[in-house]
Coordinates of C-alpha atoms in Angstrom, one line a residue:
M1 CA -6.3 -17.7 16.4
K2 CA -4.5 -15.4 18.8
I3 CA -4.8 -11.7 18.0
D4 CA -2.7 -8.8 19.1
G5 CA -1.9 -5.4 17.8
I6 CA 0.8 -2.7 17.7
P7 CA 0.1 0.9 16.9
F8 CA 1.5 1.6 13.4
K9 CA 3.8 4.3 14.7
Q10 CA 5.5 1.8 17.0
T11 CA 6.4 -0.6 14.3
G12 CA 9.0 1.7 12.8
Y13 CA 7.9 0.8 9.2
F14 CA 5.5 3.7 8.5
S15 CA 6.3 7.2 7.4
K16 CA 5.8 10.3 9.5
I17 CA 3.1 11.7 7.3
M18 CA 1.1 8.4 7.7
C19 CA 1.6 8.3 11.5
D20 CA 0.5 12.0 11.7
Y21 CA -2.5 11.3 9.5
L22 CA -3.6 8.4 11.7
E23 CA -3.3 10.7 14.7
E24 CA -5.5 13.3 12.9
S25 CA -2.8 16.0 13.0
E26 CA -4.2 19.5 12.6
A27 CA -1.6 20.3 10.1
L28 CA -2.9 17.7 7.6
K29 CA -6.6 18.4 8.0
P30 CA -6.8 20.8 5.0
F31 CA -5.5 18.0 2.8
Y32 CA -8.4 15.6 3.1
N33 CA -12.1 15.7 3.3
R34 CA -13.2 13.5 6.3
F35 CA -11.3 11.2 8.5
P36 CA -12.4 7.5 8.1
A37 CA -14.4 7.1 11.3
F38 CA -17.9 5.5 11.3
E39 CA -19.5 8.6 12.6
N40 CA -18.2 10.6 9.5
F41 CA -19.7 8.3 6.8
E42 CA -23.2 9.8 6.9
A43 CA -22.0 13.2 5.8
Q44 CA -19.8 11.6 3.1
I45 CA -22.8 9.6 1.8
I46 CA -24.9 12.8 1.6
E47 CA -22.2 14.7 -0.2
K48 CA -21.5 11.9 -2.7
Q49 CA -25.2 11.3 -3.4
K50 CA -25.7 14.9 -4.3
N51 CA -22.6 14.9 -6.5
F52 CA -23.0 11.7 -8.5
P53 CA -25.4 11.6 -11.5
K54 CA -27.9 8.8 -12.1
S55 CA -26.7 8.5 -15.7
S56 CA -23.2 7.6 -14.5
R57 CA -24.6 4.8 -12.5
V58 CA -26.3 3.3 -15.6
I59 CA -23.1 3.5 -17.6
L60 CA -21.1 2.0 -14.8
S61 CA -23.4 -1.0 -14.3
E62 CA -23.6 -1.7 -18.0
A63 CA -19.8 -1.5 -18.4
L64 CA -19.3 -3.9 -15.6
D65 CA -21.9 -6.3 -17.1
Q66 CA -19.8 -6.2 -20.3
Q67 CA -16.5 -6.7 -18.4
Y68 CA -18.0 -9.7 -16.6
T69 CA -19.0 -11.5 -19.8
G70 CA -17.8 -15.1 -19.5
I71 CA -16.8 -14.7 -15.8
D72 CA -18.2 -17.2 -13.3
A73 CA -19.4 -14.4 -10.9
S74 CA -21.2 -15.3 -7.7
E75 CA -24.8 -14.2 -7.1
A76 CA -23.4 -11.7 -4.5
T77 CA -21.2 -10.1 -7.1
K78 CA -24.0 -10.0 -9.7
S79 CA -26.3 -8.5 -7.2
N80 CA -23.7 -5.8 -6.3
I81 CA -23.2 -4.9 -10.0
H82 CA -26.9 -4.6 -10.5
S83 CA -27.4 -2.5 -7.3
L84 CA -24.9 0.1 -8.6
K85 CA -27.7 1.5 -10.7
E86 CA -29.6 2.5 -7.6
E87 CA -29.1 5.8 -5.9
N88 CA -28.8 4.2 -2.5
T89 CA -25.7 2.2 -3.4
F90 CA -22.1 3.3 -2.7
T91 CA -18.7 1.8 -3.1
V92 CA -15.5 1.3 -1.1
V93 CA -12.5 0.9 -3.4
T94 CA -9.0 -0.4 -3.3
G95 CA -6.6 -0.4 -6.2
H96 CA -3.6 -2.5 -7.1
Q97 CA -1.3 -3.4 -9.9
L98 CA -1.7 -6.6 -11.9
N99 CA 1.1 -8.4 -9.9
L100 CA 1.8 -11.9 -11.0
F101 CA -0.2 -14.4 -8.8
T102 CA -1.3 -11.4 -6.7
G103 CA 2.3 -10.4 -5.9
P104 CA 2.9 -9.5 -2.2
L105 CA 0.7 -10.7 0.6
Y106 CA -0.8 -7.3 1.2
F107 CA -2.8 -7.6 -2.0
L108 CA -5.1 -9.8 0.1
Y109 CA -5.2 -7.3 3.0
K110 CA -6.3 -4.5 0.7
I111 CA -9.2 -6.4 -0.7
I112 CA -10.2 -7.8 2.7
A113 CA -10.2 -4.3 4.3
T114 CA -12.5 -3.2 1.5
I115 CA -14.9 -6.2 2.0
N116 CA -14.9 -5.8 5.8
L117 CA -15.6 -2.0 5.7
T118 CA -18.6 -2.5 3.4
T119 CA -19.9 -5.2 5.7
A120 CA -19.6 -2.9 8.7
L121 CA -21.3 0.0 6.9
K122 CA -24.2 -2.2 5.9
A123 CA -24.8 -3.0 9.5
K124 CA -24.8 0.7 10.5
H125 CA -26.8 2.2 7.6
T126 CA -29.9 0.1 6.9
G127 CA -31.6 0.8 3.6
L128 CA -28.2 1.5 1.9
N129 CA -26.0 -0.8 -0.1
F130 CA -22.2 -0.8 0.0
V131 CA -20.2 -2.6 -2.6
P132 CA -16.5 -3.6 -2.3
V133 CA -14.5 -2.8 -5.5
Y134 CA -11.1 -3.8 -6.6
W135 CA -9.7 -1.4 -9.3
M136 CA -7.3 -3.2 -11.5
A137 CA -4.4 -1.0 -12.6
T138 CA -4.5 -2.3 -16.2
E139 CA -3.1 0.8 -17.8
D140 CA 0.1 0.9 -15.7
H141 CA 3.2 0.3 -17.9
D142 CA 5.9 -0.7 -15.3
F143 CA 6.2 -4.4 -16.1
E144 CA 9.3 -4.8 -13.9
E145 CA 7.2 -4.0 -10.8
I146 CA 4.6 -6.8 -11.4
N147 CA 6.4 -9.6 -13.3
Y148 CA 7.3 -11.7 -10.2
F149 CA 6.4 -13.0 -6.8
N150 CA 8.4 -14.6 -3.9
L151 CA 7.8 -18.1 -2.7
N152 CA 10.0 -20.0 -0.1
G153 CA 12.6 -17.2 -0.4
K154 CA 12.8 -17.6 -4.2
K155 CA 11.9 -15.1 -6.9
I156 CA 9.4 -16.6 -9.4
Q157 CA 9.8 -14.3 -12.4
W158 CA 8.2 -13.9 -15.8
N159 CA 10.8 -12.8 -18.3
K160 CA 9.2 -11.1 -21.3
E161 CA 9.7 -8.1 -23.5
A162 CA 6.9 -5.7 -22.6
S163 CA 5.7 -2.2 -23.4
G164 CA 2.5 -0.3 -23.1
G165 CA -0.3 -0.9 -20.6
V166 CA 0.4 -4.2 -18.8
G167 CA -3.3 -5.2 -18.9
R168 CA -3.1 -5.7 -22.6
L169 CA 0.0 -8.0 -22.4
D170 CA -0.6 -11.5 -23.7
T171 CA 0.1 -14.4 -21.4
H172 CA 2.4 -16.3 -23.8
G173 CA 5.5 -17.6 -22.0
L174 CA 3.8 -18.3 -18.7
E175 CA 3.8 -22.1 -19.4
L176 CA 7.4 -22.4 -18.4
L177 CA 6.8 -20.3 -15.2
S178 CA 3.9 -22.6 -14.4
E179 CA 6.2 -25.6 -14.4
T180 CA 8.7 -23.8 -12.1
L181 CA 5.9 -22.9 -9.7
A182 CA 4.6 -26.5 -9.7
A183 CA 8.0 -27.9 -8.8
E184 CA 8.3 -25.3 -5.9
L185 CA 4.9 -26.0 -4.5
G186 CA 5.2 -29.7 -4.1
G187 CA 2.4 -32.3 -4.3
S188 CA 0.0 -31.6 -1.3
K189 CA -3.7 -31.1 -1.7
N190 CA -3.3 -27.3 -1.2
A191 CA -0.4 -27.2 -3.7
E192 CA -2.6 -28.9 -6.3
Y193 CA -5.2 -26.2 -5.8
L194 CA -2.7 -23.5 -6.3
K195 CA -1.3 -25.1 -9.4
T196 CA -4.8 -25.3 -10.9
L197 CA -5.6 -21.8 -9.9
F198 CA -2.4 -20.5 -11.7
T199 CA -3.1 -22.6 -14.8
N200 CA -6.7 -21.5 -15.1
A201 CA -5.8 -17.9 -14.5
Y202 CA -2.8 -17.4 -16.7
L203 CA -2.7 -20.3 -19.2
N204 CA -6.4 -20.2 -20.0
H205 CA -6.8 -16.4 -20.5
A206 CA -5.4 -14.3 -23.4
N207 CA -4.1 -11.3 -21.5
L208 CA -3.0 -10.1 -18.1
T209 CA -6.3 -8.2 -17.4
E210 CA -8.4 -11.3 -18.0
A211 CA -6.1 -13.5 -16.0
T212 CA -6.0 -11.1 -13.0
R213 CA -9.8 -10.7 -13.1
F214 CA -10.3 -14.4 -13.0
L215 CA -7.8 -14.8 -10.2
A216 CA -9.2 -12.1 -7.9
N217 CA -12.8 -13.4 -8.6
E218 CA -11.9 -16.9 -7.7
L219 CA -10.3 -15.8 -4.4
F220 CA -13.0 -13.3 -3.4
K221 CA -16.3 -13.9 -5.3
D222 CA -18.0 -15.4 -2.2
Y223 CA -17.7 -11.9 -0.7
G224 CA -19.4 -10.1 -3.5
L225 CA -16.2 -8.4 -4.7
V226 CA -16.6 -6.3 -7.9
I227 CA -13.6 -6.0 -10.1
I228 CA -13.3 -3.1 -12.5
D229 CA -11.1 -2.3 -15.4
G230 CA -10.7 1.4 -16.2
D231 CA -9.4 0.6 -19.7
D232 CA -12.9 0.8 -21.0
V233 CA -14.3 3.1 -23.8
A234 CA -17.7 3.7 -22.1
L235 CA -16.1 4.6 -18.7
K236 CA -13.4 6.8 -20.3
R237 CA -16.2 8.8 -22.0
L238 CA -17.2 10.1 -18.6
L239 CA -13.6 11.4 -18.1
I240 CA -13.6 13.5 -21.3
P241 CA -14.3 16.9 -19.7
Y242 CA -11.5 16.4 -17.2
V243 CA -9.0 15.4 -19.8
K244 CA -10.0 18.4 -21.8
S245 CA -9.4 20.7 -18.8
D246 CA -5.9 19.1 -18.4
L247 CA -5.0 19.5 -22.1
L248 CA -6.2 23.1 -22.4
E249 CA -5.9 24.6 -18.9
E250 CA -3.3 22.4 -17.1
K251 CA -5.9 22.3 -14.3
S252 CA -4.4 19.3 -12.4
F253 CA -0.9 20.7 -12.6
K254 CA -1.9 24.1 -11.2
A255 CA -4.0 22.7 -8.3
V256 CA -1.6 19.9 -7.2
T257 CA 1.4 22.2 -7.4
K258 CA -0.3 24.6 -4.9
S259 CA -1.1 21.7 -2.6
I260 CA 2.5 20.5 -2.7
E261 CA 3.7 24.0 -1.9
A262 CA 1.3 24.1 1.1
L263 CA 2.4 20.6 2.3
T264 CA 6.1 21.3 2.0
A265 CA 5.8 24.6 3.8
L266 CA 4.7 22.7 6.9
P267 CA 7.3 22.5 9.7
E268 CA 7.0 18.7 9.6
N269 CA 9.0 18.4 6.4
Y270 CA 6.9 15.7 4.8
G271 CA 8.5 16.1 1.4
V272 CA 6.9 15.6 -2.1
Q273 CA 5.2 12.3 -2.9
V274 CA 4.5 12.8 -6.6
N275 CA 5.2 15.8 -8.9
P276 CA 2.5 16.7 -11.4
R277 CA 3.3 17.4 -15.0
E278 CA 1.7 20.1 -17.1
I279 CA -0.5 17.4 -18.7
N280 CA -1.1 14.3 -16.6
Y281 CA -2.2 11.9 -19.2
F282 CA -0.5 9.3 -21.4
Y283 CA -1.5 8.4 -24.9
L284 CA -2.4 4.7 -24.8
V285 CA -2.5 2.3 -27.8
D286 CA -1.3 -1.3 -28.0
G287 CA 2.4 -1.4 -27.1
V288 CA 2.6 2.3 -26.4
R289 CA 1.8 4.3 -23.2
E290 CA 3.7 7.6 -23.5
R291 CA 3.3 11.1 -22.0
I292 CA 1.4 13.8 -23.9
I293 CA 3.4 17.0 -24.1
E294 CA 2.2 20.4 -25.3
Q295 CA 4.6 22.7 -27.1
H296 CA 3.6 26.0 -28.8
G297 CA 0.0 24.9 -29.2
A298 CA 0.8 21.4 -30.6
Y299 CA 0.5 18.1 -28.8
F300 CA 3.2 15.4 -29.0
V301 CA 3.4 11.9 -27.8
N302 CA 6.7 11.4 -26.1
D303 CA 9.3 9.1 -27.9
T304 CA 6.9 8.6 -30.8
K305 CA 6.2 10.3 -34.1
I306 CA 2.6 10.9 -33.1
S307 CA 1.5 14.5 -32.9
F308 CA -1.8 16.5 -33.0
T309 CA -2.9 20.1 -33.4
K310 CA -5.2 21.5 -30.7
D311 CA -8.3 20.7 -32.8
E312 CA -7.0 17.2 -33.7
V313 CA -6.2 16.2 -30.1
L314 CA -9.7 17.3 -29.0
R315 CA -11.2 15.4 -31.9
E316 CA -9.1 12.3 -30.9
L317 CA -10.4 12.6 -27.3
E318 CA -14.0 12.7 -28.5
N319 CA -13.6 9.8 -30.9
H320 CA -11.2 7.6 -28.8
P321 CA -11.3 8.5 -25.1
E322 CA -9.9 5.1 -24.3
R323 CA -6.5 6.3 -25.8
F324 CA -6.1 8.9 -23.0
S325 CA -4.7 7.2 -19.9
P326 CA -4.4 9.1 -16.6
N327 CA -1.2 9.0 -14.7
V328 CA -0.8 8.7 -10.9
V329 CA -2.1 12.3 -10.4
C330 CA -5.3 11.9 -12.4
R331 CA -6.1 8.2 -12.0
P332 CA -7.7 8.9 -8.5
L333 CA -10.0 11.5 -10.1
Y334 CA -11.0 9.0 -12.9
Q335 CA -11.9 6.5 -10.2
E336 CA -14.1 9.0 -8.3
V337 CA -15.8 10.3 -11.5
I338 CA -17.1 6.8 -12.5
L339 CA -17.8 5.3 -9.1
P340 CA -20.3 6.3 -6.3
N341 CA -17.4 6.0 -4.0
L342 CA -17.1 6.9 -0.3
C343 CA -13.6 5.7 0.7
Y344 CA -10.3 4.7 -0.9
I345 CA -8.2 2.0 0.9
G346 CA -4.5 2.0 0.2
G347 CA -1.0 1.6 1.6
G348 CA 0.9 4.4 3.3
G349 CA 2.7 5.5 0.1
E350 CA -0.6 5.7 -1.9
L351 CA -2.4 7.7 0.7
A352 CA 0.6 10.1 1.1
Y353 CA 0.2 11.1 -2.6
W354 CA -3.6 11.3 -2.3
L355 CA -3.1 14.0 0.3
E356 CA -1.7 16.2 -2.5
L357 CA -4.8 15.9 -4.6
K358 CA -7.8 17.3 -2.7
A359 CA -7.3 20.8 -4.1
Y360 CA -7.6 19.4 -7.6
F361 CA -10.8 17.6 -6.8
D362 CA -12.2 20.8 -5.3
A363 CA -11.2 22.7 -8.5
V364 CA -13.2 20.3 -10.7
G365 CA -16.1 19.8 -8.4
V366 CA -15.6 16.1 -7.6
T367 CA -16.1 14.8 -4.0
F368 CA -12.9 13.8 -2.4
P369 CA -13.2 10.3 -0.8
M370 CA -12.2 9.3 2.7
L371 CA -8.7 7.9 2.8
L372 CA -8.2 4.7 4.9
L373 CA -4.9 3.0 5.5
R374 CA -5.2 -0.6 4.6
N375 CA -4.9 -3.4 7.2
S376 CA -1.4 -4.7 7.9
A377 CA -0.6 -7.9 9.6
L378 CA 2.1 -10.3 10.7
L379 CA 1.1 -13.9 10.3
I380 CA 2.8 -16.2 12.8
T381 CA 2.5 -20.0 12.3
G382 CA 2.0 -22.4 15.2
K383 CA 5.7 -23.5 15.0
Q384 CA 6.9 -19.9 15.0
G385 CA 4.7 -19.1 17.9
E386 CA 6.2 -22.0 19.9
K387 CA 9.7 -20.7 19.2
I388 CA 8.8 -17.2 20.3
A389 CA 7.3 -18.5 23.5
K390 CA 10.3 -20.7 24.2
L391 CA 12.7 -17.8 23.7
D392 CA 10.4 -15.6 25.9
L393 CA 10.3 -12.8 23.2
K394 CA 8.0 -9.9 23.0
I395 CA 6.3 -9.6 19.7
S396 CA 6.8 -5.8 19.7
D397 CA 10.6 -6.3 20.0
L398 CA 10.6 -8.3 16.8
F399 CA 9.8 -5.1 14.9
L400 CA 13.1 -3.5 16.0
K401 CA 16.0 -3.1 13.7
Q402 CA 18.1 -6.3 14.1
N403 CA 21.0 -4.8 15.9
S404 CA 18.7 -3.0 18.4
F405 CA 16.7 -6.2 18.8
I406 CA 19.8 -8.3 19.6
N407 CA 21.2 -5.7 22.0
K408 CA 17.9 -5.3 23.9
R409 CA 17.6 -9.1 24.2
I410 CA 21.2 -9.6 25.4
R411 CA 20.7 -6.9 28.0
A412 CA 17.5 -8.5 29.2
I413 CA 18.9 -12.0 29.6
S414 CA 22.5 -11.3 30.7
N415 CA 23.5 -12.4 34.2
I416 CA 25.4 -9.2 34.6
D417 CA 24.2 -5.6 34.3
I418 CA 25.4 -4.2 30.9
D419 CA 23.7 -0.8 31.5
F420 CA 26.2 1.7 32.8
S421 CA 23.6 4.4 33.3
P422 CA 24.1 4.5 37.1
Q423 CA 27.9 5.0 36.6
K424 CA 27.3 7.8 34.1
E425 CA 24.9 9.6 36.5
L426 CA 27.4 9.2 39.3
L427 CA 30.2 10.7 37.1
K428 CA 27.9 13.7 36.2
V429 CA 27.4 14.3 39.9
Q430 CA 31.1 14.3 40.6
F431 CA 31.8 16.7 37.7
E432 CA 29.1 19.1 39.0
A433 CA 31.4 19.7 42.0
L434 CA 34.3 20.4 39.7
Y435 CA 32.2 22.9 37.7
D436 CA 31.4 24.7 41.0
L437 CA 35.1 24.8 41.9
A438 CA 36.0 26.0 38.4
T439 CA 33.6 29.0 38.6
Q440 CA 35.1 30.0 42.0
T441 CA 38.6 29.9 40.8
D442 CA 39.2 30.4 37.1
E443 CA 36.4 30.3 34.5
T444 CA 38.9 29.4 31.8
F445 CA 39.2 26.1 33.7
L446 CA 35.6 25.2 32.7
G447 CA 36.6 24.1 29.2
A448 CA 39.1 21.6 30.6
V449 CA 36.5 20.2 33.1
K450 CA 34.0 19.8 30.3
A451 CA 36.4 18.1 28.0
Q452 CA 37.4 15.7 30.8
E453 CA 33.7 14.9 31.5
V454 CA 33.1 14.1 27.8
K455 CA 36.1 11.9 27.7
Q456 CA 35.1 10.0 30.9
I457 CA 31.5 9.5 29.6
K458 CA 32.8 8.2 26.2
G459 CA 35.1 5.9 28.1
L460 CA 32.2 4.4 30.0
E461 CA 30.2 4.1 26.7
H462 CA 33.1 2.3 25.1
L463 CA 33.4 -0.2 28.0
E464 CA 29.6 -0.7 27.9
K465 CA 29.8 -1.6 24.2
R466 CA 32.8 -4.0 24.8
L467 CA 30.9 -5.7 27.6
L468 CA 27.8 -6.0 25.4
K469 CA 29.9 -7.5 22.6
A470 CA 31.5 -10.0 25.0
Q471 CA 28.1 -11.1 26.2
K472 CA 26.9 -11.5 22.6
R473 CA 29.8 -13.9 22.1
K474 CA 29.0 -15.7 25.3
L475 CA 25.3 -16.0 24.4
K476 CA 26.0 -16.8 20.7
D477 CA 23.5 -19.6 20.5
H478 CA 20.7 -17.5 21.8
V479 CA 21.6 -14.7 19.3
I480 CA 21.5 -17.2 16.4
R481 CA 18.0 -18.4 17.5
I482 CA 16.4 -15.0 17.9
T483 CA 18.0 -13.8 14.7
E484 CA 16.6 -16.8 12.8
I485 CA 13.0 -16.2 14.0
Q486 CA 13.2 -12.5 13.2
N487 CA 14.6 -13.2 9.7
D488 CA 11.8 -15.8 9.2
L489 CA 9.1 -13.3 10.1
F490 CA 10.7 -10.3 8.5
P491 CA 12.3 -11.6 5.3
N492 CA 15.0 -9.3 3.8
K493 CA 14.6 -7.2 6.9
S494 CA 11.3 -6.0 5.6
L495 CA 7.6 -6.5 6.5
Q496 CA 6.4 -10.0 5.7
E497 CA 3.4 -8.6 3.8
R498 CA 5.7 -6.8 1.4
Q499 CA 7.9 -9.8 0.6
Q500 CA 5.9 -13.1 0.7
N501 CA 3.1 -14.3 -1.6
F502 CA -0.2 -15.6 -0.3
S503 CA 0.6 -19.1 -1.7
Q504 CA 3.2 -19.7 1.0
F505 CA 0.5 -19.5 3.6
Y506 CA -2.2 -21.2 1.5
L507 CA 0.1 -24.3 1.4
E508 CA -0.3 -24.6 5.2
Y509 CA -3.8 -23.3 5.8
G510 CA -5.6 -23.9 2.5
D511 CA -9.1 -22.6 2.1
K512 CA -9.2 -21.5 5.8
L513 CA -6.7 -18.7 5.1
I514 CA -8.9 -16.0 3.5
P515 CA -11.9 -16.6 5.8
A516 CA -9.6 -16.4 8.9
L517 CA -8.2 -13.1 7.6
V518 CA -11.7 -11.7 6.8
E519 CA -12.8 -12.6 10.3
N520 CA -9.8 -11.1 12.2
L521 CA -8.7 -8.0 10.2
K522 CA -10.9 -5.2 11.6
P523 CA -12.0 -2.2 9.5
L524 CA -10.8 1.2 10.6
S525 CA -8.1 -0.4 12.9
K526 CA -5.2 1.8 13.8
D527 CA -3.1 -1.1 14.8
F528 CA -0.7 -3.4 12.9
E529 CA -2.3 -6.7 13.6
I530 CA -0.5 -9.8 14.9
L531 CA -2.3 -13.0 13.9
M532 CA -1.1 -16.3 15.3
F533 CA -2.6 -19.3 13.7

């Protein structure tokens, strides 16, 4: 496998706030705890160790034992779950929605980044254990975001009426989709494995939580991955004090609002990622996940007839903490309350909103984790690599917007010079003499000289564009070939990892795919990786 890398900033696909974060901008340092560098983990370990009670470890390990009932967990995973009871064990976490059949390819990259970082930390900190954790977003209710995946340019979609937390959705109706998938995959050995994997995950499990747990376990159990479901009574009980502070004091709203004000006051104009509400919890029961709203001392569940007095809502929280579901503002806190976690690994959008949360963590006395941008990669097959070599293309140029990519390529291979920069410079020199003349005679003449210069420059630019357009026509076949390879690697003019499903690559590489990614995606990398099989 050939490996290359491009700095995230140079890809053009990552936000300014993420690029600045990766460069450890001084402006952003107040909004996170420690930057994810190996030399910073020791201090993070000490802080978390002091701030995470032994009793929470026991509850966590027992809850995971219960969640893994009936799951064919590997010895490595069982050992990791058991080790969470020990005070020398810490986690590295990534979270993701319950996307059908893993959804976009970067689902794999998130988990692999988590696995690889724990492996690296074990090598550097003898006597300590580090456990990779995948947090299933079982309580999310946006079914439209997770009910499909893309294969061979086609959208494989699960059409179903859905409401409430997606993890509780039954898997009825996926039989038909299984048939659609089977027809699309074909009959190869690798295709047969994928069909069996889908069937065992979705047709042999009652709900989406169980199906996703089975699927992720099958793909990553050899690496000791621990999969956690936050929709759990015992774990939610640990969250009760924080829910109470939200209901009665609007603590998350006040702290996050101040953070947002500080972030948006920066000259970099980062903008707001998520806006907090006065209460950042939903009420969750089967088929319902709706916002809790306080009005004049009473608590209402939005778009329902459910309501509570202050005493009633506190009693409901004590008796049924599982019915209180954190939104995007408070879910990160829930994760850090129940896990001995050091680092959260997420995408650029996720980490951008995490940067709004540190003040809230400080206000409630919970250690803020390190924030690590997940690995990103472009996978290039052997055939695609041959085409790129034959066309003599630079990989970095493929990341350009298509029009810029074509223009740059045409300029590079054209047998005539399309760049009129020398002519423009010569024109500017000539006009400098006219400016001198104008100042010596009549200064009102300066405006006319300037207008003529602008007109002449625009004329050259117009001719340059016409010449470029003519060369595109002349080199039409080359334009078609380079456009095809770019479209193949960047489907829908987007990153491959955001569009394609892992199954498309598993068809070609089979059980070598995940080990190859584990071997070649490096933890703490600041580069967008290029992997050529």
